[in-house]
Short mmCIF file of C-alpha atoms and ligand atoms in Angstrom, two decimals:
data_model
loop_
_atom_site.label_atom_id
_atom_site.label_comp_id
_atom_site.label_asym_id
_atom_site.label_seq_id
_atom_site.Cartn_x
_atom_site.Cartn_y
_atom_site.Cartn_z
CA MET A 47 -33.28 10.86 5.08
CA GLN A 48 -29.78 12.19 6.03
CA LYS A 49 -27.10 10.14 4.12
CA MET A 50 -24.73 8.60 5.97
CA LEU A 51 -20.99 9.27 5.59
CA PHE A 52 -18.05 6.92 6.40
CA VAL A 53 -14.40 7.43 6.97
CA GLY A 54 -11.65 5.20 7.06
CA ILE A 55 -7.95 6.12 8.25
CA ASP A 56 -4.73 4.31 7.46
CA VAL A 57 -2.03 5.42 9.60
CA GLY A 58 0.89 4.26 7.88
CA SER A 59 4.86 4.49 8.17
CA ILE A 60 5.57 7.01 5.86
CA ALA A 61 2.01 8.55 4.62
CA THR A 62 -1.50 8.45 6.48
CA LYS A 63 -4.54 8.49 3.78
CA ALA A 64 -8.21 8.89 4.60
CA VAL A 65 -10.98 7.81 2.74
CA LEU A 66 -14.55 9.44 2.88
CA LEU A 67 -17.52 6.94 1.90
CA ASP A 68 -20.38 9.00 0.27
CA GLN A 69 -22.90 6.55 -1.03
CA ASP A 70 -20.73 5.20 -3.73
CA GLN A 71 -18.30 7.68 -4.06
CA VAL A 72 -14.95 8.03 -2.90
CA PHE A 73 -12.76 10.80 -1.78
CA HIS A 74 -9.51 10.60 -0.34
CA LYS A 75 -6.64 12.69 1.03
CA THR A 76 -3.11 11.61 1.88
CA VAL A 77 -0.51 13.45 4.22
CA PRO A 78 3.33 12.28 5.11
CA THR A 79 2.75 10.60 8.64
CA GLY A 80 6.00 12.38 9.88
CA TRP A 81 7.13 11.79 13.52
CA SER A 82 3.76 11.71 14.95
CA PRO A 83 1.07 8.98 13.85
CA ARG A 84 -1.48 11.12 15.92
CA GLU A 85 -1.17 14.49 14.80
CA ALA A 86 -0.96 12.76 10.94
CA GLY A 87 -4.05 11.20 11.74
CA ARG A 88 -5.97 14.29 13.03
CA GLN A 89 -4.42 16.51 10.22
CA VAL A 90 -5.58 13.97 7.54
CA PHE A 91 -8.79 13.78 8.86
CA ASP A 92 -9.60 17.62 9.35
CA GLN A 93 -8.11 18.12 5.96
CA LEU A 94 -10.61 15.59 4.20
CA LEU A 95 -13.53 17.48 6.14
CA LEU A 96 -12.49 20.78 4.90
CA ASP A 97 -12.38 19.96 2.02
CA HIS A 98 -15.71 18.74 1.54
CA GLY A 99 -17.43 21.22 4.03
CA LEU A 100 -18.33 18.60 6.76
CA SER A 101 -17.71 18.59 10.56
CA ALA A 102 -16.88 15.41 12.42
CA GLY A 103 -20.30 15.04 13.62
CA ASP A 104 -21.72 14.54 9.84
CA ILE A 105 -19.42 11.25 9.74
CA HIS A 106 -21.52 8.22 10.92
CA SER A 107 -18.43 6.08 12.01
CA VAL A 108 -14.60 6.45 11.56
CA ILE A 109 -12.40 3.18 11.58
CA GLY A 110 -8.81 3.41 11.77
CA THR A 111 -6.48 0.93 10.18
CA GLY A 112 -2.29 0.77 9.85
CA TYR A 113 0.51 0.73 12.01
CA GLY A 114 -0.56 3.85 13.59
CA ARG A 115 -3.98 2.81 14.15
CA ILE A 116 -4.12 3.03 17.82
CA ALA A 117 -3.33 6.46 17.68
CA LEU A 118 -6.55 8.03 16.41
CA PRO A 119 -8.73 8.95 19.32
CA PHE A 120 -11.62 10.39 17.41
CA ALA A 121 -11.83 6.67 15.67
CA ASP A 122 -15.01 4.53 16.88
CA LYS A 123 -13.04 1.34 16.22
CA SER A 124 -9.51 -0.14 14.82
CA VAL A 125 -9.27 -2.90 12.13
CA THR A 126 -6.06 -4.72 11.18
CA GLU A 127 -4.54 -3.72 7.65
CA ILE A 128 -4.81 -7.22 6.34
CA THR A 129 -9.00 -7.36 6.98
CA CYS A 130 -9.02 -3.88 5.50
CA HIS A 131 -6.44 -4.50 2.03
CA ALA A 132 -8.73 -7.65 1.81
CA ARG A 133 -12.02 -5.70 2.20
CA GLY A 134 -10.61 -2.69 -0.43
CA ALA A 135 -9.68 -4.82 -2.88
CA ALA A 136 -12.52 -6.98 -3.19
CA HIS A 137 -14.45 -3.71 -3.57
CA LEU A 138 -11.85 -2.11 -6.30
CA ALA A 139 -11.48 -5.51 -8.21
CA PRO A 140 -14.21 -8.39 -6.77
CA GLU A 141 -12.32 -10.73 -9.28
CA SER A 142 -9.11 -10.29 -7.03
CA ARG A 143 -7.73 -13.59 -5.22
CA MET A 144 -4.61 -12.31 -3.96
CA VAL A 145 -3.75 -8.91 -2.65
CA ILE A 146 0.39 -8.03 -2.65
CA ASP A 147 1.16 -4.82 -0.78
CA ILE A 148 4.13 -2.87 -0.65
CA GLY A 149 4.17 0.06 1.95
CA GLY A 150 6.64 2.06 3.34
CA GLN A 151 8.25 -0.62 6.10
CA ASP A 152 6.42 -3.81 5.43
CA SER A 153 5.18 -5.99 2.87
CA LYS A 154 1.98 -8.39 2.64
CA VAL A 155 0.33 -11.06 0.50
CA ILE A 156 -2.95 -12.09 1.41
CA ARG A 157 -5.13 -14.70 -0.40
CA ILE A 158 -8.86 -13.76 -0.36
CA ASP A 159 -12.15 -15.07 -1.07
CA GLN A 160 -14.79 -14.22 -3.44
CA ARG A 161 -16.35 -12.23 -0.54
CA GLY A 162 -13.11 -10.18 0.39
CA LYS A 163 -12.57 -12.50 3.09
CA VAL A 164 -8.98 -13.27 4.36
CA VAL A 165 -7.92 -16.97 3.49
CA ASP A 166 -4.44 -16.80 4.27
CA PHE A 167 -1.81 -14.53 4.60
CA VAL A 168 2.30 -13.77 4.97
CA MET A 169 3.66 -10.42 6.31
CA ASN A 170 7.29 -9.07 6.35
CA ASP A 171 7.67 -6.58 8.86
CA LYS A 172 10.73 -7.34 10.06
CA CYS A 173 12.80 -6.34 7.45
CA ALA A 174 13.33 -3.11 5.37
CA ALA A 175 14.55 -4.88 2.27
CA GLY A 176 11.96 -4.61 -0.88
CA THR A 177 10.14 -1.91 1.00
CA GLY A 178 8.88 1.54 0.29
CA ARG A 179 11.57 3.01 2.53
CA PHE A 180 14.31 0.88 1.05
CA LEU A 181 13.49 2.21 -2.30
CA GLN A 182 13.48 5.83 -1.25
CA VAL A 183 16.97 5.12 0.41
CA ILE A 184 18.25 3.39 -2.90
CA ALA A 185 16.76 6.18 -5.30
CA ALA A 186 18.39 8.71 -2.82
CA ALA A 187 21.86 7.16 -3.55
CA LEU A 188 21.08 7.14 -6.97
CA GLY A 189 20.28 11.09 -7.06
CA THR A 190 16.60 10.37 -8.19
CA ASP A 191 12.99 10.11 -6.39
CA VAL A 192 11.19 7.04 -6.18
CA SER A 193 8.60 7.99 -8.68
CA GLU A 194 11.23 8.16 -11.28
CA LEU A 195 12.09 4.27 -10.86
CA SER A 196 9.99 2.90 -13.14
CA ASP A 197 11.13 5.23 -15.97
CA LEU A 198 14.66 4.52 -15.52
CA ALA A 199 14.47 0.77 -15.45
CA ALA A 200 12.53 0.70 -18.73
CA GLY A 201 14.30 -1.41 -21.57
CA CYS A 202 17.38 -1.94 -18.86
CA GLU A 203 18.99 -5.31 -18.18
CA PRO A 204 18.51 -6.23 -14.55
CA LEU A 205 22.08 -5.98 -12.82
CA PRO A 206 21.96 -8.32 -10.03
CA LEU A 207 22.55 -7.17 -6.43
CA ASN A 208 24.09 -9.58 -3.97
CA SER A 209 22.83 -7.68 -0.82
CA MET A 210 19.37 -8.59 0.48
CA CYS A 211 19.87 -6.08 3.35
CA ALA A 212 18.81 -2.25 2.92
CA VAL A 213 21.88 -1.49 4.45
CA PHE A 214 24.47 -3.38 2.83
CA ALA A 215 22.36 -2.89 -0.78
CA GLU A 216 22.67 0.76 -0.05
CA SER A 217 26.52 0.30 -0.13
CA GLU A 218 26.39 -1.91 -3.30
CA VAL A 219 24.46 0.52 -4.88
CA ILE A 220 26.92 3.51 -3.99
CA GLY A 221 30.09 1.07 -5.33
CA LEU A 222 28.35 -0.23 -8.72
CA LEU A 223 27.96 3.84 -9.36
CA ALA A 224 31.61 4.19 -8.32
CA ALA A 225 32.31 1.28 -10.69
CA GLY A 226 30.58 2.96 -13.46
CA LYS A 227 27.13 1.21 -13.80
CA ALA A 228 23.93 2.33 -15.32
CA LYS A 229 21.53 3.69 -12.86
CA GLY A 230 18.51 1.98 -15.05
CA GLU A 231 20.57 -1.45 -14.45
CA ILE A 232 20.84 -0.79 -10.86
CA VAL A 233 17.36 -0.10 -10.64
CA ALA A 234 16.26 -2.97 -13.03
CA GLY A 235 18.45 -5.20 -10.68
CA LEU A 236 16.63 -3.85 -7.40
CA HIS A 237 13.27 -4.27 -9.06
CA GLN A 238 14.17 -7.96 -9.74
CA SER A 239 15.33 -8.86 -6.23
CA ILE A 240 11.99 -7.34 -4.56
CA VAL A 241 9.74 -9.45 -7.46
CA ARG A 242 11.85 -12.31 -6.07
CA ARG A 243 11.15 -11.90 -2.79
CA MET A 244 7.51 -10.99 -3.21
CA THR A 245 6.97 -14.24 -5.27
CA GLY A 246 8.28 -16.32 -2.46
CA MET A 247 5.90 -14.66 -0.22
CA ALA A 248 3.12 -15.30 -2.27
CA GLU A 249 4.33 -18.86 -2.91
CA ARG A 250 4.08 -19.86 0.84
CA VAL A 251 0.33 -18.57 0.73
CA GLY A 252 -0.48 -20.30 -2.56
CA ILE A 253 -0.73 -18.24 -5.72
CA ALA A 254 -3.91 -16.96 -7.20
CA GLU A 255 -5.16 -15.10 -9.79
CA PRO A 256 -5.54 -12.42 -10.43
CA VAL A 257 -3.66 -10.13 -8.42
CA LEU A 258 -4.14 -6.66 -6.84
CA PHE A 259 -1.14 -4.92 -6.66
CA SER A 260 -1.24 -2.44 -3.39
CA GLY A 261 0.62 0.47 -1.34
CA GLY A 262 2.58 3.12 -2.34
CA VAL A 263 4.95 1.12 -4.45
CA ALA A 264 2.13 -0.56 -6.50
CA ARG A 265 2.74 3.18 -8.09
CA ASN A 266 5.94 1.71 -9.71
CA ASP A 267 4.80 0.62 -13.19
CA ALA A 268 8.39 -1.21 -14.02
CA LEU A 269 7.74 -3.22 -10.66
CA ARG A 270 4.07 -4.10 -11.61
CA ASP A 271 5.00 -5.64 -15.09
CA ASN A 272 8.20 -7.44 -13.37
CA MET A 273 5.71 -9.09 -10.68
CA GLU A 274 3.15 -10.38 -13.61
CA ARG A 275 6.08 -11.87 -15.38
CA ALA A 276 7.51 -13.72 -12.60
CA LEU A 277 4.39 -14.78 -10.97
CA LYS A 278 2.82 -15.72 -14.35
CA VAL A 279 -0.68 -14.30 -13.34
CA ARG A 280 -2.49 -11.15 -13.94
CA VAL A 281 -1.49 -8.46 -11.75
CA VAL A 282 -3.59 -5.32 -11.58
CA THR A 283 -3.30 -1.99 -10.09
CA PRO A 284 -6.01 0.30 -9.16
CA GLU A 285 -5.59 3.79 -9.68
CA GLN A 286 -5.91 4.58 -5.99
CA CYS A 287 -3.69 1.89 -4.96
CA GLN A 288 -2.01 3.62 -2.05
CA VAL A 289 -5.29 4.15 -0.21
CA VAL A 290 -6.85 0.53 -0.44
CA GLY A 291 -6.23 -0.05 3.22
CA ALA A 292 -8.12 3.46 3.88
CA LEU A 293 -10.60 2.34 1.76
CA GLY A 294 -11.43 -0.85 3.20
CA ALA A 295 -11.63 0.48 6.66
CA ALA A 296 -14.31 3.02 5.23
CA LEU A 297 -16.27 0.14 3.53
CA ILE A 298 -16.02 -1.83 6.69
CA ALA A 299 -17.52 1.02 8.78
CA ARG A 300 -20.40 1.10 6.44
CA ASP A 301 -20.68 -2.74 6.45
CA GLU A 302 -20.99 -2.59 10.11
CA ALA A 303 -23.43 0.41 10.36
CA ALA A 304 -25.81 -2.11 7.81
CA ARG A 305 -25.80 -4.40 10.35
P1 LIG B 118 2.82 3.10 4.53
O1 LIG B 118 1.48 3.11 4.38
O2 LIG B 118 3.88 2.17 5.18
O3 LIG B 118 3.09 4.77 4.80
P2 LIG B 118 2.34 3.19 1.85
O4 LIG B 118 1.84 2.39 1.26
O5 LIG B 118 2.14 4.68 1.76
O6 LIG B 118 2.92 2.83 2.64
O7 LIG B 118 3.49 3.51 0.28
C1 LIG B 118 4.78 4.33 0.66
C2 LIG B 118 5.87 4.15 -0.21
O8 LIG B 118 5.32 4.39 -1.66
C3 LIG B 118 6.78 5.13 -0.30
O9 LIG B 118 7.58 4.53 0.68
C4 LIG B 118 7.56 5.23 -1.35
O10 LIG B 118 8.38 4.31 -1.73
C5 LIG B 118 6.62 4.78 -2.56
N1 LIG B 118 5.85 5.73 -3.48
C6 LIG B 118 4.98 6.88 -3.43
N2 LIG B 118 5.06 7.54 -4.38
C7 LIG B 118 5.45 6.76 -4.96
C8 LIG B 118 5.37 6.96 -6.51
N3 LIG B 118 4.92 7.89 -7.03
N4 LIG B 118 6.42 5.89 -7.38
C9 LIG B 118 6.73 4.85 -6.83
N5 LIG B 118 6.64 4.86 -5.31
C10 LIG B 118 5.78 5.73 -4.52
#
């Protein structure tokens, strides 16, 4: 019998991720979303297929998720990010009861049950503070890259930041640099403000452990450690943290085919 292959595509504000599910093997690909979610979705799908010597006809079904999920004309269906993150998290760490996701322009906290079903969630998509794009802007103001923030903050005392708004925080950071403050202390302060925000959101849905930290921002180890200390629960970051939503979409495609 021919094996059934499934694809999940998460069209995010910054990055578009695709996951190919081949039995229990997971393969993924990420491209920048750029100005066209539709183009990025097509591109990531084509590249993933090319990498594996496949054509679209070899795929049983494709599910789209993420803010640009409606921009995928070749997808069989679209499913919300909340449902997909919950499904992906339950697969990667079945014991997890809460997902904290920080992406490019939103953040969410999802409480899940033992089957990966959503019990409750809160989402912040109204304000850029604390999201990946915000970190990119601040990293640029500090003359560095988001991938360096964790190391920069290592062992530094957090400098309290007063501005919760992304626009004002950027000016504040520039002012602090001009006043001779250390970059590490500024970044540690930034991490502290993000963690405080996420802790508030987690408290609103009721903290449950262990927590799975997902989204591109979860690649920042210092942020994960701070989150663990603030929430006082175990926080795990899977290696595939940025593709949890796309993985969930592929798994849902497989679940539906098995029905
Ligand atoms: P979206 O789904 O909205 O596109 P993602 O979950 O893909 O967002 O996350 C994108 C964000 O991840 C970027 O804005 C950036 O801040 C962050 N990021 C990407 N790579 C790294 C890294 N190596 N270290 C820390 N943060 C990262």
